[in-house]
Amino acid sequence: MRRIFVIAFLMMTQVLSAQVTVEGIAAVVGNNIVLKSDVEQQILQYQTQGLEVDSAIRKQVFEDLLFQKLMLHKAELDSIEVTENEVINEIDSRLNNFITQLGGEEQLEQYFDKKIYEVKEEMYEPIEHSLIIQRVRYEITSSTDVTPEEVKVHFVTFDVDSLPEINETVEVAQILKLPPPSEAAIKETNNKLGKLKERVLKGENFATLAILYSEDPGSSRNGGLYTGIKRGMFVKEFEAVMFSLENGEISEVFETEYGYHIVQMEERRGDELDIRHILMSPKISPIDLNIAKDILVAVRDSVLDGNLTFEMAATHHSDDKMTKFNGGKLFNVNTGTSAFELHELENAVKVAIEGLDIGDISEPGYVKMEDGKEAYRIYMLLNRVEGHKANLKDDYKMIRDLALEYKKDKTISEWINTSLLKTYVRISDEYISHDFQYNWVKK
């Protein structure tokens, strides 16, 4: 992991290097130039990864840079752009990752011997070009698709010995039960929020109280503030209260699926609002937790006795809104399917299904969720596919994705060949002897 981070950081360093000098132009593509220093920096990146750089890699590096400039040339011709906000958001995202790894902004500034704003300024153009190239590539390949017949043909092209090994995968469904809070806990929460409202009305600062008491991780650190809110951005119960307030007004205590709230209107601009809010959830006791566990025990018994299907049980009893209406089936965001390799599952799920056969249901297991809430879950093992060589029956989506990428690469190749017929390209004598894949020299 450390090595991956160092390599990524070296890639960023080459963008920010203050020692880059324009000692010569390696190529011109349309109105875009490739500097010799660009080529050498890319070569340095390979060497930093411990790779031996031979003539083939040098050629590939140079041709990749030519390809990038050709994409930028298309962007200029077709007016393909990215917004300043898109670039800034990407810069902030990358910098935040680096800052987390290094331990803080001060460490980042020490690493580059630059202020944060200087780092951002020097990152701007390379990041902008990168985002534009992504958009151009999408424009070129967005209409490319593959038919089932093309997928079969692509699979046949694989050498049997080169077929990838597919790791064991599982499909899992869950029912999550949040413990119902007691009436006493609900009353206590309402009283706390009511007293906080009174303190604000007596002159205390709402933002300070939100920092101290709100349980909303998305807003508590900035005083409970949400800005630029429009209809449809929050749950309907929250919006009904929020849009009924005047500037400076504080709501009564009200309930949503997230807990209990008070809201203060900061500013109203027609249908757009700035508000502050404080969220509190009733405290859950061990007795409440046991009630949730007992509910799942009864649900599990009912499914095993054949009185209820797991899908129906999930719809009627699960408190997980992401899965309750699809039978409780977990969804793998990495692959876009319901299949998980074991290492992709959180440990609690992996342990729960470890000894299950297909159709078995786990005993209720305790879980503390990311938002701090406590609950119990049961899992059903829906399917298990043992590790195997890739085949069309079990791995159609993966093979389809490979076939689609192959076809997209062909689309890109055809676009390069067509574009080079009508684009000005000049290669420096130092690089012209390369055995290029494409006709950059126009022999």
Short mmCIF file of C-alpha atoms in Angstrom, two decimals:
data_model
loop_
_atom_site.label_atom_id
_atom_site.label_comp_id
_atom_site.label_asym_id
_atom_site.label_seq_id
_atom_site.Cartn_x
_atom_site.Cartn_y
_atom_site.Cartn_z
CA MET A 1 0.00 0.00 0.00
CA ARG A 2 2.84 2.37 0.91
CA ARG A 3 4.53 1.66 -2.43
CA ILE A 4 1.36 2.50 -4.36
CA PHE A 5 1.09 5.78 -2.48
CA VAL A 6 4.73 6.69 -3.17
CA ILE A 7 4.30 6.00 -6.90
CA ALA A 8 1.14 8.10 -7.00
CA PHE A 9 2.92 10.87 -5.20
CA LEU A 10 5.84 10.79 -7.61
CA MET A 11 3.36 11.15 -10.47
CA MET A 12 2.03 14.24 -8.75
CA THR A 13 5.55 15.52 -8.09
CA GLN A 14 6.39 15.45 -11.78
CA VAL A 15 3.41 17.75 -12.39
CA LEU A 16 4.58 20.17 -9.71
CA SER A 17 8.32 20.04 -10.37
CA ALA A 18 9.76 23.54 -10.46
CA GLN A 19 12.88 22.40 -12.32
CA VAL A 20 11.11 21.63 -15.63
CA THR A 21 12.74 23.64 -18.44
CA VAL A 22 11.67 23.85 -22.03
CA GLU A 23 14.88 22.51 -23.51
CA GLY A 24 13.18 21.46 -26.71
CA ILE A 25 10.03 20.41 -28.49
CA ALA A 26 9.65 16.71 -29.18
CA ALA A 27 6.48 16.95 -31.27
CA VAL A 28 3.61 19.17 -32.38
CA VAL A 29 0.06 17.82 -32.76
CA GLY A 30 -2.40 20.40 -34.04
CA ASN A 31 -1.81 23.39 -31.75
CA ASN A 32 -0.42 21.24 -28.92
CA ILE A 33 3.23 20.51 -28.21
CA VAL A 34 5.03 17.63 -26.51
CA LEU A 35 8.17 18.78 -24.71
CA LYS A 36 11.24 16.60 -24.39
CA SER A 37 10.95 17.16 -20.64
CA ASP A 38 7.43 15.63 -20.78
CA VAL A 39 8.90 12.47 -22.27
CA GLU A 40 11.72 12.24 -19.75
CA GLN A 41 9.42 12.78 -16.79
CA GLN A 42 7.22 9.89 -17.94
CA ILE A 43 10.33 7.73 -18.35
CA LEU A 44 11.39 8.68 -14.82
CA GLN A 45 8.02 7.53 -13.53
CA TYR A 46 8.60 4.04 -14.97
CA GLN A 47 12.11 3.92 -13.49
CA THR A 48 10.80 4.98 -10.10
CA GLN A 49 8.52 1.93 -10.18
CA GLY A 50 11.59 -0.25 -10.62
CA LEU A 51 11.00 -1.01 -14.30
CA GLU A 52 13.85 -1.30 -16.77
CA VAL A 53 13.19 1.22 -19.54
CA ASP A 54 14.05 -0.10 -22.98
CA SER A 55 13.42 1.32 -26.46
CA ALA A 56 9.95 -0.24 -26.63
CA ILE A 57 8.84 1.52 -23.44
CA ARG A 58 10.36 4.81 -24.65
CA LYS A 59 8.39 4.48 -27.87
CA GLN A 60 5.18 3.68 -25.99
CA VAL A 61 5.63 6.65 -23.64
CA PHE A 62 6.17 9.02 -26.55
CA GLU A 63 3.23 7.66 -28.53
CA ASP A 64 0.93 7.90 -25.49
CA LEU A 65 1.81 11.58 -25.18
CA LEU A 66 1.08 12.10 -28.89
CA PHE A 67 -2.29 10.42 -28.40
CA GLN A 68 -3.12 12.72 -25.45
CA LYS A 69 -2.31 15.79 -27.54
CA LEU A 70 -4.48 14.46 -30.38
CA MET A 71 -7.37 14.12 -27.92
CA LEU A 72 -6.84 17.71 -26.75
CA HIS A 73 -6.82 18.81 -30.38
CA LYS A 74 -10.24 17.16 -30.88
CA ALA A 75 -11.49 18.90 -27.73
CA GLU A 76 -10.49 22.26 -29.19
CA LEU A 77 -12.18 21.54 -32.51
CA ASP A 78 -15.39 20.25 -30.90
CA SER A 79 -15.45 22.77 -28.02
CA ILE A 80 -15.31 19.98 -25.42
CA GLU A 81 -14.60 21.60 -22.06
CA VAL A 82 -14.75 20.99 -18.33
CA THR A 83 -15.86 23.57 -15.79
CA GLU A 84 -13.62 25.27 -13.30
CA ASN A 85 -15.59 23.62 -10.48
CA GLU A 86 -14.95 20.16 -11.93
CA VAL A 87 -11.21 20.82 -12.03
CA ILE A 88 -11.12 22.31 -8.52
CA ASN A 89 -13.14 19.41 -7.09
CA GLU A 90 -10.74 16.89 -8.66
CA ILE A 91 -7.72 18.81 -7.34
CA ASP A 92 -9.23 18.96 -3.84
CA SER A 93 -10.04 15.24 -3.94
CA ARG A 94 -6.49 14.27 -4.90
CA LEU A 95 -4.89 16.69 -2.43
CA ASN A 96 -7.11 15.45 0.40
CA ASN A 97 -5.89 11.89 -0.25
CA PHE A 98 -2.27 13.03 -0.16
CA ILE A 99 -2.84 15.16 2.94
CA THR A 100 -4.40 12.18 4.72
CA GLN A 101 -1.40 10.01 3.84
CA LEU A 102 1.19 12.63 4.85
CA GLY A 103 -0.58 13.66 8.04
CA GLY A 104 -1.68 17.23 7.30
CA GLU A 105 -1.46 20.31 5.08
CA GLU A 106 1.76 21.44 6.72
CA GLN A 107 3.46 18.15 5.83
CA LEU A 108 2.24 18.48 2.24
CA GLU A 109 3.68 22.00 1.99
CA GLN A 110 6.97 20.76 3.42
CA TYR A 111 7.07 17.90 0.92
CA PHE A 112 6.74 20.22 -2.08
CA ASP A 113 8.32 23.26 -0.44
CA LYS A 114 5.28 25.24 -1.62
CA LYS A 115 2.14 26.70 -0.14
CA ILE A 116 -1.13 24.84 -0.74
CA TYR A 117 -2.42 27.53 -3.10
CA GLU A 118 0.79 27.24 -5.18
CA VAL A 119 0.39 23.47 -5.39
CA LYS A 120 -3.21 23.90 -6.54
CA GLU A 121 -2.22 26.49 -9.17
CA GLU A 122 0.42 24.19 -10.66
CA MET A 123 -1.94 21.21 -10.64
CA TYR A 124 -4.72 23.08 -12.42
CA GLU A 125 -3.72 22.72 -16.06
CA PRO A 126 -2.57 19.07 -15.93
CA ILE A 127 -5.78 18.07 -14.11
CA GLU A 128 -7.90 20.09 -16.55
CA HIS A 129 -6.25 18.33 -19.51
CA SER A 130 -6.74 14.94 -17.85
CA LEU A 131 -10.48 15.54 -17.35
CA ILE A 132 -10.87 16.82 -20.92
CA ILE A 133 -9.13 13.72 -22.30
CA GLN A 134 -11.50 11.50 -20.28
CA ARG A 135 -14.45 13.38 -21.76
CA VAL A 136 -13.11 13.15 -25.32
CA ARG A 137 -12.55 9.41 -24.94
CA TYR A 138 -16.13 9.04 -23.76
CA GLU A 139 -17.38 11.05 -26.76
CA ILE A 140 -15.51 8.75 -29.14
CA THR A 141 -16.63 5.46 -27.57
CA SER A 142 -20.05 6.26 -26.03
CA SER A 143 -22.00 4.66 -28.89
CA THR A 144 -19.84 1.51 -28.95
CA ASP A 145 -21.61 -1.64 -27.80
CA VAL A 146 -21.31 -5.41 -28.24
CA THR A 147 -23.87 -8.02 -29.20
CA PRO A 148 -24.14 -11.43 -27.48
CA GLU A 149 -22.65 -12.98 -30.62
CA GLU A 150 -19.64 -10.65 -30.43
CA VAL A 151 -19.15 -11.66 -26.79
CA LYS A 152 -19.09 -15.34 -27.79
CA VAL A 153 -16.64 -14.63 -30.62
CA HIS A 154 -14.39 -12.70 -28.24
CA PHE A 155 -14.44 -15.57 -25.74
CA VAL A 156 -13.40 -18.04 -28.46
CA THR A 157 -10.30 -15.90 -29.16
CA PHE A 158 -8.92 -16.67 -25.69
CA ASP A 159 -6.27 -19.32 -25.49
CA VAL A 160 -7.51 -21.93 -23.00
CA ASP A 161 -4.38 -21.59 -20.86
CA SER A 162 -4.71 -17.79 -20.78
CA LEU A 163 -8.28 -17.74 -19.47
CA PRO A 164 -8.37 -15.86 -16.17
CA GLU A 165 -8.91 -17.70 -12.91
CA ILE A 166 -12.12 -16.50 -11.23
CA ASN A 167 -12.10 -16.43 -7.43
CA GLU A 168 -14.93 -17.89 -5.40
CA THR A 169 -17.96 -15.57 -5.33
CA VAL A 170 -21.08 -15.46 -3.19
CA GLU A 171 -24.47 -13.76 -3.31
CA VAL A 172 -25.92 -12.72 0.02
CA ALA A 173 -29.19 -11.23 1.27
CA GLN A 174 -29.70 -9.57 4.64
CA ILE A 175 -32.38 -8.35 7.00
CA LEU A 176 -31.31 -5.50 9.25
CA LYS A 177 -33.26 -4.65 12.38
CA LEU A 178 -32.74 -1.39 14.24
CA PRO A 179 -33.90 -1.57 17.88
CA PRO A 180 -37.08 0.43 18.52
CA PRO A 181 -36.35 3.17 21.09
CA SER A 182 -38.37 3.20 24.28
CA GLU A 183 -41.01 5.86 24.95
CA ALA A 184 -38.84 7.18 27.78
CA ALA A 185 -35.85 7.61 25.43
CA ILE A 186 -38.00 9.42 22.85
CA LYS A 187 -39.38 11.75 25.52
CA GLU A 188 -35.89 12.48 26.84
CA THR A 189 -34.65 13.36 23.31
CA ASN A 190 -37.60 15.69 22.73
CA ASN A 191 -36.95 17.40 26.05
CA LYS A 192 -33.25 17.91 25.24
CA LEU A 193 -34.03 19.50 21.87
CA GLY A 194 -36.76 21.64 23.42
CA LYS A 195 -34.28 22.99 25.98
CA LEU A 196 -31.72 23.73 23.25
CA LYS A 197 -34.37 25.74 21.40
CA GLU A 198 -35.10 27.72 24.58
CA ARG A 199 -31.39 28.47 25.00
CA VAL A 200 -31.23 29.88 21.46
CA LEU A 201 -34.32 32.00 22.05
CA LYS A 202 -32.60 33.39 25.17
CA GLY A 203 -29.60 34.48 23.11
CA GLU A 204 -27.23 31.52 22.74
CA ASN A 205 -25.74 30.79 19.31
CA PHE A 206 -27.50 28.00 17.37
CA ALA A 207 -24.29 27.12 15.48
CA THR A 208 -22.34 26.63 18.71
CA LEU A 209 -25.02 24.35 20.14
CA ALA A 210 -25.09 22.36 16.88
CA ILE A 211 -21.32 21.80 17.11
CA LEU A 212 -21.70 20.64 20.73
CA TYR A 213 -24.84 18.52 20.51
CA SER A 214 -25.86 17.61 16.94
CA GLU A 215 -25.41 13.98 15.91
CA ASP A 216 -25.44 14.77 12.17
CA PRO A 217 -21.91 13.97 10.91
CA GLY A 218 -22.56 15.88 7.69
CA SER A 219 -23.16 19.26 9.33
CA SER A 220 -22.34 19.31 13.04
CA ARG A 221 -18.73 20.47 12.55
CA ASN A 222 -19.87 23.58 10.68
CA GLY A 223 -22.60 24.52 13.10
CA GLY A 224 -25.38 22.44 11.55
CA LEU A 225 -25.29 24.51 8.36
CA TYR A 226 -26.67 23.41 5.01
CA THR A 227 -26.65 25.96 2.18
CA GLY A 228 -28.32 26.21 -1.23
CA ILE A 229 -31.08 23.73 -0.38
CA LYS A 230 -33.83 23.19 -2.95
CA ARG A 231 -36.90 21.00 -2.88
CA GLY A 232 -36.18 17.31 -3.35
CA MET A 233 -32.77 17.35 -1.64
CA PHE A 234 -34.02 16.21 1.83
CA VAL A 235 -36.65 13.79 3.08
CA LYS A 236 -40.19 15.12 2.81
CA GLU A 237 -40.76 15.47 6.58
CA PHE A 238 -37.67 17.66 6.87
CA GLU A 239 -38.63 19.78 3.85
CA ALA A 240 -42.21 20.28 5.09
CA VAL A 241 -40.89 21.94 8.26
CA MET A 242 -37.96 23.72 6.65
CA PHE A 243 -39.94 25.45 3.92
CA SER A 244 -42.55 26.64 6.44
CA LEU A 245 -40.06 28.78 8.38
CA GLU A 246 -39.29 32.49 8.09
CA ASN A 247 -35.79 33.98 8.38
CA GLY A 248 -34.43 33.47 11.90
CA GLU A 249 -37.37 31.27 12.98
CA ILE A 250 -36.73 28.00 14.85
CA SER A 251 -38.98 24.98 14.37
CA GLU A 252 -40.62 22.84 16.98
CA VAL A 253 -39.08 19.42 17.56
CA PHE A 254 -40.00 17.04 14.73
CA GLU A 255 -39.17 13.49 13.65
CA THR A 256 -37.71 12.01 10.45
CA GLU A 257 -36.30 8.58 9.70
CA TYR A 258 -32.91 9.87 10.93
CA GLY A 259 -34.08 10.95 14.38
CA TYR A 260 -35.45 14.14 15.95
CA HIS A 261 -34.58 17.68 14.84
CA ILE A 262 -34.88 21.38 15.39
CA VAL A 263 -34.21 23.68 12.41
CA GLN A 264 -33.37 27.37 12.21
CA MET A 265 -33.89 29.32 8.98
CA GLU A 266 -30.71 31.22 8.12
CA GLU A 267 -31.77 32.78 4.83
CA ARG A 268 -34.50 32.23 2.28
CA ARG A 269 -33.97 33.20 -1.36
CA GLY A 270 -37.19 32.24 -3.11
CA ASP A 271 -37.10 28.44 -3.43
CA GLU A 272 -33.51 28.18 -2.14
CA LEU A 273 -32.68 28.01 1.56
CA ASP A 274 -29.77 28.15 3.97
CA ILE A 275 -30.60 26.43 7.29
CA ARG A 276 -28.99 25.12 10.45
CA HIS A 277 -30.25 22.09 12.30
CA ILE A 278 -29.55 19.90 15.30
CA LEU A 279 -30.17 16.16 15.09
CA MET A 280 -30.54 13.84 18.06
CA SER A 281 -31.50 10.17 18.21
CA PRO A 282 -33.10 8.48 21.23
CA LYS A 283 -30.57 6.49 23.20
CA ILE A 284 -30.82 2.73 22.74
CA SER A 285 -30.68 0.52 25.81
CA PRO A 286 -29.52 -3.12 26.00
CA ILE A 287 -33.19 -4.05 26.44
CA ASP A 288 -34.04 -2.27 23.15
CA LEU A 289 -31.22 -4.16 21.41
CA ASN A 290 -32.50 -7.49 22.70
CA ILE A 291 -35.96 -6.68 21.31
CA ALA A 292 -34.43 -6.23 17.84
CA LYS A 293 -32.57 -9.53 18.22
CA ASP A 294 -35.74 -11.34 19.33
CA ILE A 295 -37.63 -9.96 16.30
CA LEU A 296 -34.99 -11.41 13.96
CA VAL A 297 -35.01 -14.76 15.75
CA ALA A 298 -38.77 -14.96 15.15
CA VAL A 299 -38.38 -13.87 11.50
CA ARG A 300 -35.63 -16.45 10.92
CA ASP A 301 -37.76 -19.23 12.45
CA SER A 302 -40.73 -18.25 10.33
CA VAL A 303 -38.64 -18.40 7.12
CA LEU A 304 -37.06 -21.74 8.05
CA ASP A 305 -40.53 -23.17 8.86
CA GLY A 306 -41.74 -22.19 5.39
CA ASN A 307 -44.30 -19.68 6.65
CA LEU A 308 -42.53 -16.76 4.99
CA THR A 309 -39.98 -16.31 2.21
CA PHE A 310 -36.80 -14.42 2.95
CA GLU A 311 -37.74 -11.87 0.27
CA MET A 312 -41.09 -11.17 1.96
CA ALA A 313 -39.42 -11.01 5.36
CA ALA A 314 -36.93 -8.43 4.08
CA THR A 315 -39.72 -6.28 2.62
CA HIS A 316 -41.78 -6.34 5.83
CA HIS A 317 -39.10 -6.37 8.53
CA SER A 318 -35.77 -4.97 7.28
CA ASP A 319 -34.79 -1.42 8.23
CA ASP A 320 -32.17 -1.21 5.47
CA LYS A 321 -33.77 0.98 2.80
CA MET A 322 -31.08 0.06 0.24
CA THR A 323 -31.99 -3.65 0.20
CA LYS A 324 -35.43 -4.25 1.76
CA PHE A 325 -37.32 -3.91 -1.54
CA ASN A 326 -35.07 -6.25 -3.54
CA GLY A 327 -35.37 -9.19 -1.18
CA GLY A 328 -32.49 -8.00 1.00
CA LYS A 329 -29.91 -8.78 -1.70
CA LEU A 330 -26.57 -7.00 -1.22
CA PHE A 331 -25.22 -5.10 -4.23
CA ASN A 332 -21.54 -4.92 -5.17
CA VAL A 333 -20.85 -1.35 -6.32
CA ASN A 334 -17.43 -2.38 -7.64
CA THR A 335 -18.83 -4.78 -10.23
CA GLY A 336 -22.43 -3.65 -10.68
CA THR A 337 -23.66 -7.14 -9.77
CA SER A 338 -24.79 -8.99 -6.65
CA ALA A 339 -21.72 -11.26 -6.69
CA PHE A 340 -18.94 -10.65 -4.16
CA GLU A 341 -15.51 -12.15 -3.84
CA LEU A 342 -14.98 -13.00 -0.18
CA HIS A 343 -12.37 -10.27 0.32
CA GLU A 344 -14.94 -7.67 -0.84
CA LEU A 345 -17.30 -8.45 2.04
CA GLU A 346 -16.96 -6.80 5.42
CA ASN A 347 -15.57 -9.20 8.01
CA ALA A 348 -18.86 -9.52 9.92
CA VAL A 349 -20.66 -10.74 6.79
CA LYS A 350 -17.82 -13.08 5.84
CA VAL A 351 -17.81 -14.68 9.29
CA ALA A 352 -21.62 -14.99 9.35
CA ILE A 353 -21.85 -16.88 6.03
CA GLU A 354 -18.63 -18.89 6.38
CA GLY A 355 -20.28 -22.18 7.31
CA LEU A 356 -23.56 -21.71 5.46
CA ASP A 357 -24.83 -23.79 2.58
CA ILE A 358 -26.93 -22.19 -0.15
CA GLY A 359 -30.35 -21.36 1.35
CA ASP A 360 -29.10 -21.36 4.96
CA ILE A 361 -29.73 -18.36 7.23
CA SER A 362 -27.30 -17.12 9.86
CA GLU A 363 -28.14 -16.50 13.49
CA PRO A 364 -28.76 -12.81 14.34
CA GLY A 365 -25.48 -10.93 14.67
CA TYR A 366 -24.79 -7.59 16.35
CA VAL A 367 -23.52 -4.70 14.19
CA LYS A 368 -22.48 -1.13 14.88
CA MET A 369 -23.00 0.85 11.69
CA GLU A 370 -20.98 3.72 10.23
CA ASP A 371 -23.37 6.32 11.64
CA GLY A 372 -22.94 4.86 15.12
CA LYS A 373 -26.33 3.14 15.28
CA GLU A 374 -26.51 -0.36 16.75
CA ALA A 375 -28.56 -3.14 15.20
CA TYR A 376 -28.84 -6.87 14.51
CA ARG A 377 -28.67 -8.62 11.12
CA ILE A 378 -29.36 -12.03 9.65
CA TYR A 379 -28.00 -13.25 6.31
CA MET A 380 -29.12 -15.80 3.77
CA LEU A 381 -26.55 -17.34 1.43
CA LEU A 382 -28.24 -17.13 -1.97
CA ASN A 383 -25.49 -18.59 -4.12
CA ARG A 384 -21.88 -19.69 -4.04
CA VAL A 385 -19.72 -20.18 -7.14
CA GLU A 386 -16.44 -21.98 -6.53
CA GLY A 387 -13.19 -20.68 -8.00
CA HIS A 388 -12.82 -21.70 -11.66
CA LYS A 389 -11.50 -20.86 -15.10
CA ALA A 390 -13.60 -18.13 -16.74
CA ASN A 391 -16.53 -19.44 -18.80
CA LEU A 392 -19.47 -17.90 -20.62
CA LYS A 393 -22.12 -19.40 -18.36
CA ASP A 394 -20.83 -18.16 -15.00
CA ASP A 395 -18.83 -15.11 -16.08
CA TYR A 396 -20.78 -13.62 -18.96
CA LYS A 397 -20.72 -10.05 -17.60
CA MET A 398 -16.96 -10.09 -17.07
CA ILE A 399 -16.34 -11.46 -20.58
CA ARG A 400 -18.82 -8.97 -22.03
CA ASP A 401 -16.92 -6.14 -20.31
CA LEU A 402 -13.64 -7.44 -21.79
CA ALA A 403 -15.21 -7.66 -25.24
CA LEU A 404 -16.59 -4.15 -24.92
CA GLU A 405 -13.22 -2.72 -23.87
CA TYR A 406 -11.59 -4.51 -26.79
CA LYS A 407 -14.14 -3.02 -29.18
CA LYS A 408 -13.71 0.45 -27.64
CA ASP A 409 -9.94 0.16 -28.16
CA LYS A 410 -10.62 -0.66 -31.82
CA THR A 411 -12.93 2.36 -32.06
CA ILE A 412 -10.19 4.56 -30.63
CA SER A 413 -7.64 3.10 -33.07
CA GLU A 414 -9.93 3.80 -36.01
CA TRP A 415 -10.47 7.34 -34.75
CA ILE A 416 -6.71 7.93 -34.47
CA ASN A 417 -6.11 6.70 -38.02
CA THR A 418 -8.89 8.91 -39.38
CA SER A 419 -7.83 11.96 -37.36
CA LEU A 420 -4.20 11.72 -38.42
CA LEU A 421 -5.24 12.14 -42.06
CA LYS A 422 -6.43 15.68 -41.33
CA THR A 423 -4.28 16.80 -38.37
CA TYR A 424 -0.93 18.58 -38.55
CA VAL A 425 1.76 16.49 -36.83
CA ARG A 426 5.48 17.15 -36.72
CA ILE A 427 7.94 14.82 -34.94
CA SER A 428 11.43 15.95 -33.87
CA ASP A 429 14.31 14.20 -35.64
CA GLU A 430 15.36 12.73 -32.30
CA TYR A 431 12.13 10.69 -32.12
CA ILE A 432 11.20 10.17 -35.76
CA SER A 433 13.01 6.82 -36.03
CA HIS A 434 10.60 5.12 -33.61
CA ASP A 435 8.57 2.24 -35.04
CA PHE A 436 5.18 3.81 -34.25
CA GLN A 437 1.90 1.91 -34.06
CA TYR A 438 0.12 4.76 -35.87
CA ASN A 439 1.10 6.89 -38.85
CA TRP A 440 2.28 9.97 -36.92
CA VAL A 441 5.08 10.56 -39.43
CA LYS A 442 2.68 10.21 -42.40
CA LYS A 443 4.98 8.21 -44.60
#
